[in-house]
mmCIF file of C-alpha atoms in Angstrom:
data_model
loop_
_atom_site.group_PDB
_atom_site.id
_atom_site.type_symbol
_atom_site.label_atom_id
_atom_site.label_comp_id
_atom_site.label_asym_id
_atom_site.label_seq_id
_atom_site.Cartn_x
_atom_site.Cartn_y
_atom_site.Cartn_z
ATOM 1 C CA MET T 377 12.694 8.222 0.092
ATOM 2 C CA THR T 378 14.246 6.360 2.426
ATOM 3 C CA THR T 379 12.586 3.531 5.252
ATOM 4 C CA ALA T 380 12.581 6.079 7.480
ATOM 5 C CA HIS T 381 11.185 8.902 5.377
ATOM 6 C CA HIS T 382 9.166 5.888 4.753
ATOM 7 C CA LEU T 383 8.087 5.346 8.350
ATOM 8 C CA ARG T 384 8.133 9.142 9.729
ATOM 9 C CA LEU T 385 5.168 9.441 6.345
ATOM 10 C CA ILE T 386 2.713 6.251 7.755
ATOM 11 C CA ASP T 387 3.458 8.034 11.549
ATOM 12 C CA GLY T 388 1.753 10.848 10.263
ATOM 13 C CA LEU T 389 -0.693 10.137 8.229
ATOM 14 C CA ARG T 390 -1.904 7.568 11.652
ATOM 15 C CA THR T 391 -2.223 10.699 13.342
ATOM 16 C CA LYS T 392 -4.001 12.952 10.863
ATOM 17 C CA ASP T 393 -7.674 13.700 10.705
ATOM 18 C CA PHE T 394 -9.038 12.428 7.890
ATOM 19 C CA PRO T 395 -10.850 14.919 5.973
ATOM 20 C CA LEU T 396 -14.646 14.549 4.789
ATOM 21 C CA GLN T 397 -14.089 14.605 0.937
ATOM 22 C CA ARG T 398 -11.414 13.010 -1.291
ATOM 23 C CA VAL T 399 -8.354 15.287 -1.724
ATOM 24 C CA SER T 400 -5.067 14.633 -3.147
ATOM 25 C CA SER T 401 -1.617 16.585 -2.641
ATOM 26 C CA GLY T 402 0.903 15.097 -4.494
ATOM 27 C CA SER T 403 1.195 11.322 -4.118
ATOM 28 C CA GLU T 404 -1.293 11.164 -1.869
ATOM 29 C CA VAL T 405 -5.222 10.747 -1.738
ATOM 30 C CA SER T 406 -7.182 11.155 1.495
ATOM 31 C CA GLY T 407 -11.029 11.156 1.916
ATOM 32 C CA PRO T 408 -13.344 9.868 4.904
ATOM 33 C CA GLY T 409 -11.315 7.735 6.671
ATOM 34 C CA TYR T 410 -8.869 7.102 4.527
ATOM 35 C CA HIS T 411 -4.855 8.112 3.663
ATOM 36 C CA VAL T 412 -3.244 6.346 1.079
ATOM 37 C CA ALA T 413 0.430 7.351 -0.020
ATOM 38 C CA LEU T 414 2.281 6.050 -2.881
ATOM 39 C CA LEU T 415 6.159 5.709 -1.084
ATOM 40 C CA GLY T 416 7.929 5.159 -4.682
ATOM 41 C CA GLY T 417 8.367 2.375 -7.325
ATOM 42 C CA GLU T 418 9.266 1.236 -10.549
ATOM 43 C CA ASP T 419 6.479 2.029 -13.429
ATOM 44 C CA GLY T 420 8.674 -0.349 -16.573
ATOM 45 C CA SER T 421 8.465 2.253 -19.061
ATOM 46 C CA GLU T 422 8.778 1.167 -22.454
ATOM 47 C CA GLY T 423 11.329 3.311 -23.136
ATOM 48 C CA ASP T 424 14.208 2.625 -20.504
ATOM 49 C CA ASP T 425 16.725 0.321 -21.088
ATOM 50 C CA ARG T 426 15.703 -3.396 -19.302
ATOM 51 C CA VAL T 427 18.761 -3.486 -17.363
ATOM 52 C CA ASP T 428 17.712 0.149 -15.879
ATOM 53 C CA ARG T 429 13.653 -0.911 -14.585
ATOM 54 C CA LEU T 430 14.797 -4.652 -13.322
ATOM 55 C CA GLU T 431 17.297 -2.311 -10.834
ATOM 56 C CA ARG T 432 14.582 -0.084 -10.245
ATOM 57 C CA ARG T 433 12.296 -3.215 -9.647
ATOM 58 C CA ALA T 434 14.894 -4.444 -7.415
ATOM 59 C CA ARG T 435 14.889 -1.644 -5.038
ATOM 60 C CA CYS T 436 10.851 -1.512 -4.722
ATOM 61 C CA LEU T 437 11.042 -4.669 -3.882
ATOM 62 C CA ALA T 438 13.984 -4.110 -1.195
ATOM 63 C CA GLU T 439 12.290 -1.069 0.299
ATOM 64 C CA TYR T 440 8.923 -3.026 0.520
ATOM 65 C CA ASP T 441 10.858 -5.982 2.798
ATOM 66 C CA ALA T 442 12.911 -3.628 4.881
ATOM 67 C CA LEU T 443 9.764 -1.448 5.593
ATOM 68 C CA LEU T 444 7.627 -4.639 6.486
ATOM 69 C CA THR T 445 10.661 -5.593 8.848
ATOM 70 C CA LEU T 446 10.405 -2.419 10.118
ATOM 71 C CA LEU T 447 6.643 -2.401 10.882
ATOM 72 C CA THR T 448 6.906 -6.257 12.130
ATOM 73 C CA LEU T 449 9.497 -4.722 14.800
ATOM 74 C CA ARG T 450 7.294 -2.271 15.656
ATOM 75 C CA TRP T 451 3.934 -3.957 15.641
ATOM 76 C CA GLY T 452 4.600 -7.867 15.667
ATOM 77 C CA GLU T 453 3.538 -10.257 12.428
ATOM 78 C CA PRO T 454 1.173 -8.480 10.087
ATOM 79 C CA GLN T 455 -1.781 -10.258 8.723
ATOM 80 C CA LEU T 456 -1.342 -11.353 4.962
ATOM 81 C CA VAL T 457 -4.538 -10.463 3.649
ATOM 82 C CA SER T 458 -5.362 -12.645 0.587
ATOM 83 C CA LEU T 459 -7.355 -10.427 -1.758
ATOM 84 C CA TRP T 460 -8.887 -12.915 -4.113
ATOM 85 C CA SER T 461 -12.511 -13.284 -2.558
ATOM 86 C CA ALA T 462 -12.898 -9.184 -2.485
ATOM 87 C CA GLN T 463 -11.702 -9.600 -6.652
ATOM 88 C CA GLU T 464 -14.195 -12.103 -6.974
ATOM 89 C CA ARG T 465 -17.279 -9.787 -5.630
ATOM 90 C CA MET T 466 -15.703 -7.051 -7.316
ATOM 91 C CA MET T 467 -16.082 -8.474 -10.842
ATOM 92 C CA ALA T 468 -19.613 -9.593 -10.258
ATOM 93 C CA GLY T 469 -20.566 -6.067 -9.442
ATOM 94 C CA GLU T 470 -20.013 -5.298 -5.744
ATOM 95 C CA VAL T 471 -18.635 -2.031 -4.980
ATOM 96 C CA VAL T 472 -15.662 -2.096 -2.595
ATOM 97 C CA ALA T 473 -15.166 0.706 -0.408
ATOM 98 C CA GLU T 474 -12.520 3.369 -0.721
ATOM 99 C CA PRO T 475 -9.867 3.007 0.367
ATOM 100 C CA TRP T 476 -9.753 -0.645 -0.539
ATOM 101 C CA ALA T 477 -11.209 -0.904 -4.422
ATOM 102 C CA ASP T 478 -7.651 0.022 -5.690
ATOM 103 C CA PRO T 479 -5.831 -2.737 -3.645
ATOM 104 C CA VAL T 480 -8.445 -5.260 -4.154
ATOM 105 C CA ALA T 481 -8.317 -4.187 -8.416
ATOM 106 C CA SER T 482 -4.827 -4.561 -8.639
ATOM 107 C CA CYS T 483 -2.988 -6.768 -6.176
ATOM 108 C CA GLU T 484 -3.405 -10.797 -5.086
ATOM 109 C CA PHE T 485 -2.418 -9.845 -1.473
ATOM 110 C CA LEU T 486 -1.726 -7.256 0.977
ATOM 111 C CA GLN T 487 0.407 -7.079 4.647
ATOM 112 C CA LEU T 488 -2.386 -5.352 7.416
ATOM 113 C CA TRP T 489 -1.655 -4.562 10.488
ATOM 114 C CA HIS T 490 -4.359 -2.977 12.997
ATOM 115 C CA GLN T 491 -2.942 -0.463 15.762
ATOM 116 C CA GLU T 492 -5.847 1.266 17.735
ATOM 117 C CA ASP T 493 -8.830 2.328 15.400
ATOM 118 C CA ARG T 494 -6.914 1.749 12.364
ATOM 119 C CA TRP T 495 -5.700 -0.228 9.858
ATOM 120 C CA ILE T 496 -2.027 0.098 8.529
ATOM 121 C CA ALA T 497 -1.632 -1.485 5.031
ATOM 122 C CA VAL T 498 1.232 -1.885 3.016
ATOM 123 C CA VAL T 499 0.485 -2.618 -0.562
ATOM 124 C CA LEU T 500 3.041 -3.364 -3.466
ATOM 125 C CA TYR T 501 1.330 -3.110 -6.954
ATOM 126 C CA GLN T 502 3.084 -5.336 -9.636
ATOM 127 C CA GLN T 503 2.803 -5.609 -13.339
ATOM 128 C CA ASP T 504 1.568 -8.890 -14.505
ATOM 129 C CA GLY T 505 4.208 -10.531 -16.282
ATOM 130 C CA GLY T 506 6.433 -7.248 -16.324
ATOM 131 C CA PRO T 507 9.085 -5.651 -14.501
ATOM 132 C CA GLY T 508 6.851 -2.089 -12.755
ATOM 133 C CA CYS T 509 6.018 -2.313 -9.410
ATOM 134 C CA GLU T 510 4.830 0.436 -6.868
ATOM 135 C CA LEU T 511 4.905 0.492 -3.305
ATOM 136 C CA ALA T 512 2.358 2.265 -1.228
ATOM 137 C CA VAL T 513 0.389 2.447 2.514
ATOM 138 C CA LEU T 514 -2.753 2.975 3.644
ATOM 139 C CA VAL T 515 -4.040 3.901 6.842
ATOM 140 C CA THR T 516 -7.362 3.571 7.528
ATOM 141 C CA VAL T 517 -10.698 2.846 9.924
ATOM 142 C CA VAL T 518 -12.601 1.421 7.270
ATOM 143 C CA ASP T 519 -12.672 -2.377 7.632
ATOM 144 C CA PRO T 520 -10.911 -4.421 4.616
ATOM 145 C CA PRO T 521 -13.427 -6.218 2.665
#
């Protein structure tokens, strides 16, 4: 996918109605008050050549940087949100509302904008100590944890 495609997808998610129940379609999951879309990335499969995995990771990181740059030009500087305290609360048994549970469990931080009545987050999932990298976006009316 291209960055232009990512922007069209984000714009579509911002205007799309939220379903009453959780539904998934391809790389998108939606539920009451949120949409989440996997934009692409690299899963770090063991069967792949290390050089191939590193090249895919570099492409994923480049897509992430390009998307952040274009969204920053569009909406201004994002909030860099640390998820550390939410991770601590989750580990202590607190339930984190969707769509925030997955990023809280998997990411150290995310980039966040608030436009009109919706939060838009660009999430970069990275494997600890591995070459894996996935890029996702979430659009929600649910406040961040």
